[in-house]
XYZ file of C-alpha atoms in Angstrom:
594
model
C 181.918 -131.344 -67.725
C 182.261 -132.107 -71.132
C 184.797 -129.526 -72.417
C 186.162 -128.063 -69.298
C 189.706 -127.111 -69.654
C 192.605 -128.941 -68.101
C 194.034 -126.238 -65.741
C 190.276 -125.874 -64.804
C 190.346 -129.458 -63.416
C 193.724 -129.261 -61.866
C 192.617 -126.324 -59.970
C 189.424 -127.374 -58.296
C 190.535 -131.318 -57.878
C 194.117 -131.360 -57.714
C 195.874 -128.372 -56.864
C 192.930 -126.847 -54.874
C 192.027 -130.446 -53.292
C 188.489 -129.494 -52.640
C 186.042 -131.722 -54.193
C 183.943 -129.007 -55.387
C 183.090 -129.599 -58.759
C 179.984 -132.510 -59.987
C 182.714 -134.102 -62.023
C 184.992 -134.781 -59.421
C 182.158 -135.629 -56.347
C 181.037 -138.160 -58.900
C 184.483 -139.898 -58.695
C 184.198 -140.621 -55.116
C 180.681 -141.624 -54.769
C 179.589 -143.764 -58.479
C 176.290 -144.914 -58.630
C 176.567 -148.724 -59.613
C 177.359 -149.339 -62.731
C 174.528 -150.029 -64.253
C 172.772 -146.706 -62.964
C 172.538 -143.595 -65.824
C 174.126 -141.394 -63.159
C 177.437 -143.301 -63.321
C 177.490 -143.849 -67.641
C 176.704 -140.333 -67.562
C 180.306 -139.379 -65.618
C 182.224 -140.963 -68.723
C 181.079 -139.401 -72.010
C 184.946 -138.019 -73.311
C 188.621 -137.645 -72.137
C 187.778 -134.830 -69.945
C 185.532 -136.648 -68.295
C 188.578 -139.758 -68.061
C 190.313 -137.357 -66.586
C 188.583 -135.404 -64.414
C 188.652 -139.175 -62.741
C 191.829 -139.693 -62.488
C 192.363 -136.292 -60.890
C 189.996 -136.960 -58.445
C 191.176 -140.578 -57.131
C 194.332 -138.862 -56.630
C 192.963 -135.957 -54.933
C 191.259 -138.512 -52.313
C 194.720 -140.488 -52.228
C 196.329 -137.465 -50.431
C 194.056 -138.187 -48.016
C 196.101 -141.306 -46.963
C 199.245 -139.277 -47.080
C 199.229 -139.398 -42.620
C 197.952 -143.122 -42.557
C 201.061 -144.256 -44.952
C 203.729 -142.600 -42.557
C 202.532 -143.221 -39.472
C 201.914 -146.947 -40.256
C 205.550 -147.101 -41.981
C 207.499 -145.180 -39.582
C 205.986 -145.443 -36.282
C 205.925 -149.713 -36.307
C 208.838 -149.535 -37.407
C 212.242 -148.656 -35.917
C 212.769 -144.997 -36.398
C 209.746 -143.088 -34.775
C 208.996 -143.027 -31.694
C 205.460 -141.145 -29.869
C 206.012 -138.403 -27.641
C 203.963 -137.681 -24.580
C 201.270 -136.135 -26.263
C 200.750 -139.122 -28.091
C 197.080 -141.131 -27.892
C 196.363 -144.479 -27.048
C 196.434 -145.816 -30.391
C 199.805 -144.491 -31.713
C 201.139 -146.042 -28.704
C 199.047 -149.602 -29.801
C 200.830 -149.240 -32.874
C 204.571 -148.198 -31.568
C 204.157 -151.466 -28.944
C 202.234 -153.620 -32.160
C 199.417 -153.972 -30.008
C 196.343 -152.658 -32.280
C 193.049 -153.178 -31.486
C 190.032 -153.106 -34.264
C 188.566 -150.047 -33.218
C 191.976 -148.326 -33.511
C 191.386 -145.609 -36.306
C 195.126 -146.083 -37.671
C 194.698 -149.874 -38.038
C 190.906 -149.580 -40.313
C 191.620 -150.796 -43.803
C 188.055 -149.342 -45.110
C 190.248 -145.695 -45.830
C 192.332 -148.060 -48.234
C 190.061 -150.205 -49.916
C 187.640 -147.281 -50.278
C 189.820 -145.814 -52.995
C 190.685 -149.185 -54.154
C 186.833 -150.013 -55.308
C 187.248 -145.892 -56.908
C 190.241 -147.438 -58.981
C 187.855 -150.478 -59.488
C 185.315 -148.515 -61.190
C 187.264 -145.938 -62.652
C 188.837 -148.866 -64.774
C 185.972 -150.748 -65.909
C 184.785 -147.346 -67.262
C 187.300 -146.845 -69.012
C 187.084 -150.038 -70.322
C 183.651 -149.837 -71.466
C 184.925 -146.055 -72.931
C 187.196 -148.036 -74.862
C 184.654 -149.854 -76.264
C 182.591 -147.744 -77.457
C 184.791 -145.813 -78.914
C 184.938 -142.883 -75.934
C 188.335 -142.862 -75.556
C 191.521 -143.253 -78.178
C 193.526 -146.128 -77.059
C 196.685 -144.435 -76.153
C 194.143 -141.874 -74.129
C 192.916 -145.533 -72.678
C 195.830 -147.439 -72.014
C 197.561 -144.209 -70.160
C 194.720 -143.773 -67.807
C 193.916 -147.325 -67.733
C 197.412 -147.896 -66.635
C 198.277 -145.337 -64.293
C 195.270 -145.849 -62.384
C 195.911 -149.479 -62.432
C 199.500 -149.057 -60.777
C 198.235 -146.706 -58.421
C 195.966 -149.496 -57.045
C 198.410 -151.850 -57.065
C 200.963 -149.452 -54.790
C 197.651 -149.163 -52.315
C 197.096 -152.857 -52.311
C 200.857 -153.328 -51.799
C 200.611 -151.056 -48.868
C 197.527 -152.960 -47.842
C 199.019 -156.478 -48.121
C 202.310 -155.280 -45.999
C 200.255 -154.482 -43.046
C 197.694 -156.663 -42.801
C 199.256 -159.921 -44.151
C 196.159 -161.576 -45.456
C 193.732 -159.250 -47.770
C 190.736 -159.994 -50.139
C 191.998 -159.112 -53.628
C 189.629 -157.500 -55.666
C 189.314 -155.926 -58.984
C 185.949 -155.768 -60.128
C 183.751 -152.867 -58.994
C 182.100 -153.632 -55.919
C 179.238 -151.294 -54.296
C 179.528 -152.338 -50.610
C 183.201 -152.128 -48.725
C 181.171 -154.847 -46.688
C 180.996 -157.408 -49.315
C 184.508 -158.228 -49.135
C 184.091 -159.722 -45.313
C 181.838 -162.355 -47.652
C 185.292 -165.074 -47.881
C 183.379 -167.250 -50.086
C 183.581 -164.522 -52.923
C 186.521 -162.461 -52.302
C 188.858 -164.927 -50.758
C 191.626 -163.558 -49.056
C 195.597 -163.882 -50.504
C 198.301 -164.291 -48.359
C 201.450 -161.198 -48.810
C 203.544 -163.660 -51.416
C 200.314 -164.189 -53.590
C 198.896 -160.415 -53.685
C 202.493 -159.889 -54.877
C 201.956 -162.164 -58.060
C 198.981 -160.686 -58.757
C 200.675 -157.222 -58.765
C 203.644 -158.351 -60.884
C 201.260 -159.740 -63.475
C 199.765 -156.667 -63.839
C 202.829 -154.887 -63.913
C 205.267 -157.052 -66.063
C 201.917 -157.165 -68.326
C 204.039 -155.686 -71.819
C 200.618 -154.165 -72.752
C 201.025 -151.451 -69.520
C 202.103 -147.832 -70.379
C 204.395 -147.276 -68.193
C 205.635 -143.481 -69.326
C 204.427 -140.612 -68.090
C 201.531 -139.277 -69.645
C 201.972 -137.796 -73.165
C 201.940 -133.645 -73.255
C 199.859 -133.698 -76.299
C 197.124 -135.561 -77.988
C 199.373 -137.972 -80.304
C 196.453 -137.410 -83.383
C 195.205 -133.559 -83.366
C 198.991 -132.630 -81.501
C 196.832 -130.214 -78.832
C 197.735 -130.431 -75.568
C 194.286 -129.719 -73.977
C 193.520 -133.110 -72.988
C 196.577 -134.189 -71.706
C 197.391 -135.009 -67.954
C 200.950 -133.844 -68.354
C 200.933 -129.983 -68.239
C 202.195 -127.250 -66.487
C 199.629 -125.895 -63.863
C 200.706 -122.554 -61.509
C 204.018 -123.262 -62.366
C 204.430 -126.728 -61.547
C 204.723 -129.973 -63.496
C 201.881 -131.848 -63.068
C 204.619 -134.978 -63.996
C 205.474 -135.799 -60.672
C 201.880 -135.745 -58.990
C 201.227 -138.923 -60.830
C 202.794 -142.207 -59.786
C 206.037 -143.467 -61.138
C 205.476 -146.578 -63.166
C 208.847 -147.618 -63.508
C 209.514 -147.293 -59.855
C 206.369 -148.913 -58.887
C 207.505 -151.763 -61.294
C 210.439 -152.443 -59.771
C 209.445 -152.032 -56.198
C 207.240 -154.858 -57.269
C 209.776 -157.546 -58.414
C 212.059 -156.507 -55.996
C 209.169 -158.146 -53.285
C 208.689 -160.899 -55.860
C 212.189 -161.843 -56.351
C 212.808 -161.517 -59.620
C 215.716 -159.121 -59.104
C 216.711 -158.905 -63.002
C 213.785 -156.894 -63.621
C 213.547 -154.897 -60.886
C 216.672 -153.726 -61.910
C 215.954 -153.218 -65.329
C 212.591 -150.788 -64.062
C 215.617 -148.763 -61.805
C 217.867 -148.227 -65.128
C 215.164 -147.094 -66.998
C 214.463 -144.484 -64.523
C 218.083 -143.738 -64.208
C 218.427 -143.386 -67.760
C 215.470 -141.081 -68.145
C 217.614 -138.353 -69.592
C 218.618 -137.995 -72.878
C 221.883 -139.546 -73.995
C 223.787 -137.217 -76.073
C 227.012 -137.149 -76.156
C 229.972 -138.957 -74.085
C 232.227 -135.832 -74.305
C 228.980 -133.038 -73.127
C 229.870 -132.976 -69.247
C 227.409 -130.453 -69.007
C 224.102 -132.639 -70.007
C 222.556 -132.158 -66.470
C 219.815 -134.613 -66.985
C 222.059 -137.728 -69.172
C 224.553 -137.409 -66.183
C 222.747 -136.240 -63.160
C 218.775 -136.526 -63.309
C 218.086 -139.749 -60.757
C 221.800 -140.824 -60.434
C 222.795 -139.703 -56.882
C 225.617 -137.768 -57.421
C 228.288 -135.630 -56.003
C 227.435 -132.158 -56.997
C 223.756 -132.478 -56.532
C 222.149 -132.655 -53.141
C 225.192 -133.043 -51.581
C 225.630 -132.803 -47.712
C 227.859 -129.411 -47.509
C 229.342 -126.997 -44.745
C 230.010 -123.590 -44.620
C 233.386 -124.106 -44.680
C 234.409 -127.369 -45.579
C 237.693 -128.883 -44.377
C 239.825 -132.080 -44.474
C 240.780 -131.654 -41.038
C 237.999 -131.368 -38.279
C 238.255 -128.137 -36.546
C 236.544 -127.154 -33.267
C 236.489 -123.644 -34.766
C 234.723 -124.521 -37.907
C 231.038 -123.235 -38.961
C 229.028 -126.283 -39.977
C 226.099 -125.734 -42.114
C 224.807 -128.544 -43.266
C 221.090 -127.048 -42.972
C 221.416 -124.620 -46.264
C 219.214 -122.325 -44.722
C 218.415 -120.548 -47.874
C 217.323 -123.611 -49.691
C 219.515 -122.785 -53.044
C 222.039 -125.702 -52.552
C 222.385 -129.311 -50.668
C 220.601 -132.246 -49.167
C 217.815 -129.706 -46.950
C 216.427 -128.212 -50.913
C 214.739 -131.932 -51.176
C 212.154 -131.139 -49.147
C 211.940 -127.397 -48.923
C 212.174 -126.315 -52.623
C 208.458 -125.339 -53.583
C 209.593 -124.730 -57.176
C 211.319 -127.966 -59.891
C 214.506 -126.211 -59.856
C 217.209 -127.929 -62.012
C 218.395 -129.340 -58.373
C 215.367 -130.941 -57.074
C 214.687 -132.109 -60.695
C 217.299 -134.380 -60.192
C 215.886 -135.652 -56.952
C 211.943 -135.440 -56.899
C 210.107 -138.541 -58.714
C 206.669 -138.411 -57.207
C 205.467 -135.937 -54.653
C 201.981 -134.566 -54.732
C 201.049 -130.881 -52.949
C 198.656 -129.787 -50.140
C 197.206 -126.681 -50.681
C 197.119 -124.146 -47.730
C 193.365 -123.018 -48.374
C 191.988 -126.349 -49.415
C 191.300 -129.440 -48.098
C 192.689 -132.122 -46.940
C 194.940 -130.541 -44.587
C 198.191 -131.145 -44.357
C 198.922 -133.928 -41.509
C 202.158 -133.767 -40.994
C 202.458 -130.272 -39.709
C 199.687 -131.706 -36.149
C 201.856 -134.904 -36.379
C 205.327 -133.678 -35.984
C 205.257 -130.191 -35.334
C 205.861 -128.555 -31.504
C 204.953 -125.100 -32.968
C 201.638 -124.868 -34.608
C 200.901 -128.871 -34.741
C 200.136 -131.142 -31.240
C 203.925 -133.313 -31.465
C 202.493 -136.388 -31.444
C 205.888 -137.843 -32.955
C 209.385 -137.355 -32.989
C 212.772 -139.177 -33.758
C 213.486 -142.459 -31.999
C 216.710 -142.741 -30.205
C 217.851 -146.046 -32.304
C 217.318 -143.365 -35.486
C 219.266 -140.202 -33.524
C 222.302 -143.460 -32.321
C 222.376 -144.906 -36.459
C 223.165 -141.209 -37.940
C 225.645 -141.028 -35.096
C 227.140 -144.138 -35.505
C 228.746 -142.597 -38.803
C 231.482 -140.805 -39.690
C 232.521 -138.070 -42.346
C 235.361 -137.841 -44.446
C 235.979 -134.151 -42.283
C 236.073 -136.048 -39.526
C 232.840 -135.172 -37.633
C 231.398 -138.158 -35.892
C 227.942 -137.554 -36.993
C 226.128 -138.367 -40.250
C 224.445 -134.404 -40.904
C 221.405 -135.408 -42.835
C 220.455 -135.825 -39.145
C 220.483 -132.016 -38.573
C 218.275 -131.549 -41.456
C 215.860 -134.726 -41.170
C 215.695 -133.530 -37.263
C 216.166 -130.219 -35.435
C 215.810 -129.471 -31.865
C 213.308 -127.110 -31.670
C 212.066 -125.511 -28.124
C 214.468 -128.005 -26.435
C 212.785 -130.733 -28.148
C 213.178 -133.016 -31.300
C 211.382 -132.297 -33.853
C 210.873 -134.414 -37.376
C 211.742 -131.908 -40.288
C 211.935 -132.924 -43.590
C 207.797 -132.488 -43.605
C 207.925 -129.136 -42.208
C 210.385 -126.799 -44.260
C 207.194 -125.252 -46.129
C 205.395 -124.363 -43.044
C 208.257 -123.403 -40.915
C 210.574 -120.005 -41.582
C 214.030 -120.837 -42.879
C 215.823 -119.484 -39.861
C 213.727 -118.919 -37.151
C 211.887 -122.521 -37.251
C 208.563 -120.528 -36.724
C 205.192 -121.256 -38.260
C 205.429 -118.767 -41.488
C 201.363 -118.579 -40.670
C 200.230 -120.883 -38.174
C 196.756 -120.705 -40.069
C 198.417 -121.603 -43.149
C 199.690 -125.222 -43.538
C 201.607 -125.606 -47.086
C 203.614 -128.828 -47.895
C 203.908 -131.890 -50.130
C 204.010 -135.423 -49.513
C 207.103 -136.526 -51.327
C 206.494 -140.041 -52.364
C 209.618 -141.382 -53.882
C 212.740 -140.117 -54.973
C 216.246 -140.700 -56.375
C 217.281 -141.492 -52.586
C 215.239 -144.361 -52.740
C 216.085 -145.279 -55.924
C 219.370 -145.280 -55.136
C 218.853 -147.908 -52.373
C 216.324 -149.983 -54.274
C 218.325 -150.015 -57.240
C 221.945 -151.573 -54.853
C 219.175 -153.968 -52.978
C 218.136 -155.545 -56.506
C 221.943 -155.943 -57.958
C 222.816 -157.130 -55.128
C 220.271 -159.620 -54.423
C 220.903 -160.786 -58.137
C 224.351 -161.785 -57.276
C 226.296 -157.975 -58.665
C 227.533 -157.363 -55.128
C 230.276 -155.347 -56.430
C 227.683 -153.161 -58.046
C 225.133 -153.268 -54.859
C 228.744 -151.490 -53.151
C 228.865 -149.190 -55.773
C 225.254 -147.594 -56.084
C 225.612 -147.608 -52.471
C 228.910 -146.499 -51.129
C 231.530 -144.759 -53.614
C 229.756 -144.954 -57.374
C 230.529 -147.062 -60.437
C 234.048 -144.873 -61.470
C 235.722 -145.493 -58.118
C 234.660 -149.206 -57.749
C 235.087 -150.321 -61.151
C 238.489 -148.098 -61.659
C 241.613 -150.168 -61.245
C 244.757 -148.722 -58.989
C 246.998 -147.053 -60.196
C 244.504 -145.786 -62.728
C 245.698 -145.569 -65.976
C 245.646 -142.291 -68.284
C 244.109 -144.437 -71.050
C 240.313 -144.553 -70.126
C 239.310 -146.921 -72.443
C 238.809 -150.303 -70.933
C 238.324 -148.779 -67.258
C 235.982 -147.774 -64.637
C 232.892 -149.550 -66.662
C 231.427 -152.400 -65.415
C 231.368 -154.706 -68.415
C 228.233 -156.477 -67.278
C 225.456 -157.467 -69.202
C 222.507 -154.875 -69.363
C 220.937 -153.624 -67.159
C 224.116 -153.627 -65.154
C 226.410 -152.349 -68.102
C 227.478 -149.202 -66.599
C 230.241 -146.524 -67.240
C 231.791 -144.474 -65.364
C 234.546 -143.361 -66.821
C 235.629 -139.739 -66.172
C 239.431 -137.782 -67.725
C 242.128 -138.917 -69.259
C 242.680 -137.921 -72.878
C 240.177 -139.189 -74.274
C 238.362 -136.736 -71.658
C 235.646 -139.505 -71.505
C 232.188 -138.667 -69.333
C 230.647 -142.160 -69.292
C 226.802 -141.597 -68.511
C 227.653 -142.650 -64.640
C 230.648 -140.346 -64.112
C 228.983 -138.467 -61.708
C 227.159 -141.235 -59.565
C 228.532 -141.469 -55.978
C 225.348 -143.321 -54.347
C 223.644 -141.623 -51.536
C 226.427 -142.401 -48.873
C 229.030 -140.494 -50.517
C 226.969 -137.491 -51.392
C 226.152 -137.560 -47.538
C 229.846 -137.491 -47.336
C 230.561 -140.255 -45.318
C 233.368 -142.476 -44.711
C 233.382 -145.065 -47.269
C 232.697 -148.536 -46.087
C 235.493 -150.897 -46.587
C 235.492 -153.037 -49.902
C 235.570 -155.966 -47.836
C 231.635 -155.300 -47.406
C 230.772 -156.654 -50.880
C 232.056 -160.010 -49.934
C 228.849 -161.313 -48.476
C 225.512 -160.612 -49.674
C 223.987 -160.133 -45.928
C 226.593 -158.483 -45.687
C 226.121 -155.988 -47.823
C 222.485 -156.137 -47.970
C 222.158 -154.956 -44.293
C 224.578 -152.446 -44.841
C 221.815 -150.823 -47.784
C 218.892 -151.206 -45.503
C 221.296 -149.414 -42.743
C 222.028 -146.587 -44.967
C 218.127 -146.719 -46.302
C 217.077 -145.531 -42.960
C 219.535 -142.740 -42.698
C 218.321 -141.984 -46.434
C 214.937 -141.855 -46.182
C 213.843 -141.786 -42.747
C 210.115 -140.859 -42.101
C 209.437 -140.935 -45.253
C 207.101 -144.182 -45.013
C 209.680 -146.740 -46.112
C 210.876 -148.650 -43.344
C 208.304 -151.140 -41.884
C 207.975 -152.368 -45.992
C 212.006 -152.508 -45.934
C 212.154 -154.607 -42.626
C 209.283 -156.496 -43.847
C 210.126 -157.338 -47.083
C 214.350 -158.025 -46.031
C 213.200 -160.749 -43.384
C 210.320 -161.911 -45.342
C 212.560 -163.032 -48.530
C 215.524 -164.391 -45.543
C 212.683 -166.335 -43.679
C 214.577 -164.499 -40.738
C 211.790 -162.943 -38.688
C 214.343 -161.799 -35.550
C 215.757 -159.428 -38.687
C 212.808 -157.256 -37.851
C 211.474 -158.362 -34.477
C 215.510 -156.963 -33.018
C 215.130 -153.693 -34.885
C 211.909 -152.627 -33.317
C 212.918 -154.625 -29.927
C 216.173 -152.476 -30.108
C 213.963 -149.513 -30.383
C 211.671 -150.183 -27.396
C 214.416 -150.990 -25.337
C 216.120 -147.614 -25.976
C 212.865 -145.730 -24.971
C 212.718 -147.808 -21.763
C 209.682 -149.082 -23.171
C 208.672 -152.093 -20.624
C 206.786 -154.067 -23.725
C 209.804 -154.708 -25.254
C 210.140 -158.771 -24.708
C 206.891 -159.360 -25.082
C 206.866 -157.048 -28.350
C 210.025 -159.016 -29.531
C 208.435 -162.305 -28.839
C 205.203 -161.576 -31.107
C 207.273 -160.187 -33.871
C 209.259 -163.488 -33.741
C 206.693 -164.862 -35.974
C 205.439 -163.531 -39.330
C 202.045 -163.456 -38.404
C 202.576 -161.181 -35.588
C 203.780 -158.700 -38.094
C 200.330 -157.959 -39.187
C 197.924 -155.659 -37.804
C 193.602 -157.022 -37.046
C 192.147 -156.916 -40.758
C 187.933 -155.634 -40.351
C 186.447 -153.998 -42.876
């Protein structure tokens, strides 16, 4: 494949999913490297990227292992009846090695692909195969994508071998005496240094060749209608998820405001700007919770809607919007696509579903009592991302937010039940939102941490009565990468870059939490991971948020109560002895054997 054209590539490996095509077969099965075969596979760019195409088309397969393992050990998934015997080992945290969800080889398998991937390109690099700015955005991207798998890896399991160098066997890492294992805190510093490394491209890839201008090499392109932008990790993001584990809270926040940020800064006065004032911000007019007919008052009367049933407005277009419309643009950072006719399947549909899928899983009842634990500013005593995240379906609760491409907007039936659509949304401004409060406030800006959370920089920063001269208000006056404003009106008729920011429990319209919460940092930190889960449930960030929170407190009960809590609620009769394992750190961590 020495020439073949981009959308070509995208098709067959990406878009498609099938490994079909000798380019991208070669990606998951190299020769070593020392074989012709394996030199052969990287002659030109195409050929670079033809492997990078295919290590991500083999990560979707892990799309089903990454929620289950995030969600279901955690607090806010719980298995149904038609569960197996090893999603209930891992709801109760008692895996055995031959259970198929607890085998690291699906992991480290793609790891030892990134392995050799790199060192090609490395040796392309030498010899003059690749341009360096062709190099170091492969080189990079690939890199952070195994460092997100080896994060995943190390959050599970506790104690992995680290490994960068290609490696032909998965079994030679069992030898200890060459790949010694690292405990969580030192694969962590490994993964910073490659991050923080000031060499790493951490952009997304380039749309055109930066000598010849043409775009046909280029990883960034436009394929059936869709930006191929957000089926590649998010540096940034991935950056400051790092250092956020690490501790060094100054530059994870720094990776969050340069994702914030991403839009171009034009003019203070241009309220219009969608992406300077809107695009990864959280704010109030964008994927907003919304009603039929809102209300101050709560009437018994009133038509609720927060569902949007036709997907053109509100919190539900997240994860049913097949197209980047200028709403989801401001939420979607990394989501990659199954294909209905290709493989792999889409997981989620057998996982979750109770019409056209086996309903292995559903919502846990410590999930269902958090959302209704919460109260709108209408006065209904519910949060209502809970009727879109879970709908009760055939008299049963049913997991949504993976399901809105397979099921019809009104009738919750399979569109086709042979036909299972969907994308695995990876990370978005939700989780930014709540990554980005975590780090300020973990860095000591608790007054910030409340207002990424809770009511936005404007409101928290704005003094009362609030003057008609905006000048010296509702900005932060920190040092970067805290200097915010959000100054909105007056006549000046200011639009500060953060105007619009409300932080994700505002735009779920809920009661704002009292500014008293700011005045302790566990305080306020328990109140983000709270709001986190109603966020971003089942979407494979919880177990790392409980782990990482009581890791950095050296508070294991933090997480052991959380998944007690939940066992207790299901009448699950493991629950003290599931507590008293989770009491200590190692009992977080599932049988590593490769």
């Amino acid at each position: 494949m020495k020439r073949t054209s981009l959308k070509f590539i995208y098709k067959t490996c990406l878009v498609g999913l099938a490994i079909t095509t000798f380019s991208c077969k070669k990606v998951f099965d190299l020769p070593a490297k020392n074989q012709v075969d394996a030199v052969n596979a990287y002659q030109n760019v195409f050929d670079a990227n033809a492997a990078v195409v295919g290590i991500y088309g083999k990560f979707l397969g892990l799309a089903d292992r990454y929620i289950v393992l995030n969600e279901l050990r955690a607090d806010l998934v719980s298995p149904t009846v038609n569960a197996d015997t090893y999603l209930k080992q891992l709801n109760t945290h008692t895996e055995t090695t031959d259970n198929p969800w607890a085998d690291p080889k699906p992991w480290y398998s793609l790891i030892l692909n990134c392995n050799d991937a790199m060192y090609h390109f490395d040796d392309m690099l030498k010899t003059g195969k690749l341009k360096p700015v062709d190099y170091q955005q492969r080189y990079s991207d690939i890199g952070a994508l195994r460092c997100w798998l080896y994060l995943q890896v190390a959050i599970q399991y506790g104690t992995i071998p680290y490994v960068t160098d290609p490696v032909s066997n998965l079994t030679d890492l069992n030898d200890a005496t060459k790949f010694p294992r690292l405990t969580l805190d030192q694969v962590i510093d490994k993964l910073a240094t490659f991050m923080n490394d000031p060499v790493r491209y951490l952009d997304t890839y380039s749309t055109t060749d930066p000598i010849t201008a043409s775009a046909s090499s280029s990883l960034n392109a436009t394929v059936d209608g869709q930006t191929t932008s957000l089926f590649f990790i998010n540096k940034y993001a991935l950056k400051g998820d790092i250092n956020l584990w690490k501790g060094d809270f100054k530059t994870a926040s720094t990776a969050y405001r340069t994702i914030s940020d991403i839009g171009p800064i034009t003019s203070n006065n241009n309220a219009a700007d969608f992406t300077t004032y809107e695009q990864f911000k959280a704010c109030y007019d964008n994927m907003n919770v919304s009603y039929g007919n809102p209300s101050s008052n709560p009437n018994p009367n009133q038509t609720e809607n927060p569902l949007n049933d036709n997907n053109v407005t509100g919190w539900r277009q997240m994860f049913a919007d097949p197209t980047i419309s200028t709403n989801s643009r401001s939420e979607l950072i990394w989501r990659l696509p199954f294909s209905s006719t290709f493989a792999p399947v889409n997981p989620f549909i057998d996982l979750f579903a109770n019409q056209g899928g086996s309903y292995k899983l559903t919502v846990s009842q410590a999930m269902m009592d958090n959302w209704n634990s919460q109260v709108q500013n209408n006065g209904y005593p519910y949060d209502a991302r809970s009727r879109v995240a879970v709908r009760t379906i055939g008299g049963q609760p049913v997991i949504m937010k993976q399901l809105y491409y397979y099921l019809d907007n009104t009738s919750f039936l399979p569109v086709n039940v042979l036909q299972k659509p969907g994308y695995w949304l990876l990370y978005r401004s939700g989780v930014l939102a709540n990554r980005f409060a975590e780090s300020a406030t973990n860095d000591n800006q608790l007054k910030l941490g409340y207002a990424l959370l809770n009511i936005g920089v404007g409101n928290v920063f704005a003094p009362t009565p609030l003057p008609s001269d905006r000048t010296n208000t509702m900005q932060t006056f920190l040092p970067a990468p805290y200097d915010m404003d959000g100054r909105s009106g007056g006549p000046q008729n200011y639009h500060g870059i953060w105007y619009r920011q409300v932080g994700t429990r505002s735009r779920a319209n809920l009661v704002p939490l009292p500014a008293s919460t700011y005045n302790d940092k566990i305080t306020l930190e328990n109140a983000i991971l709270d709001e986190a889960a109603r966020e971003t449930s089942f979407e494979g960030f919880r177990w790392g948020d409980l782990v990482r929170v009581a890791h950095r407190r050296g508070t294991p009960a933090y997480l052991a109560d959380k998944v007690y809590n939940k066992l207790v609620k299901e009448n699950n009769p493991a629950a003290v002895s599931v507590r008293a394992k989770l009491m200590t750190e190692a009992g977080w961590y599932m049988p590593f054997k490769l």
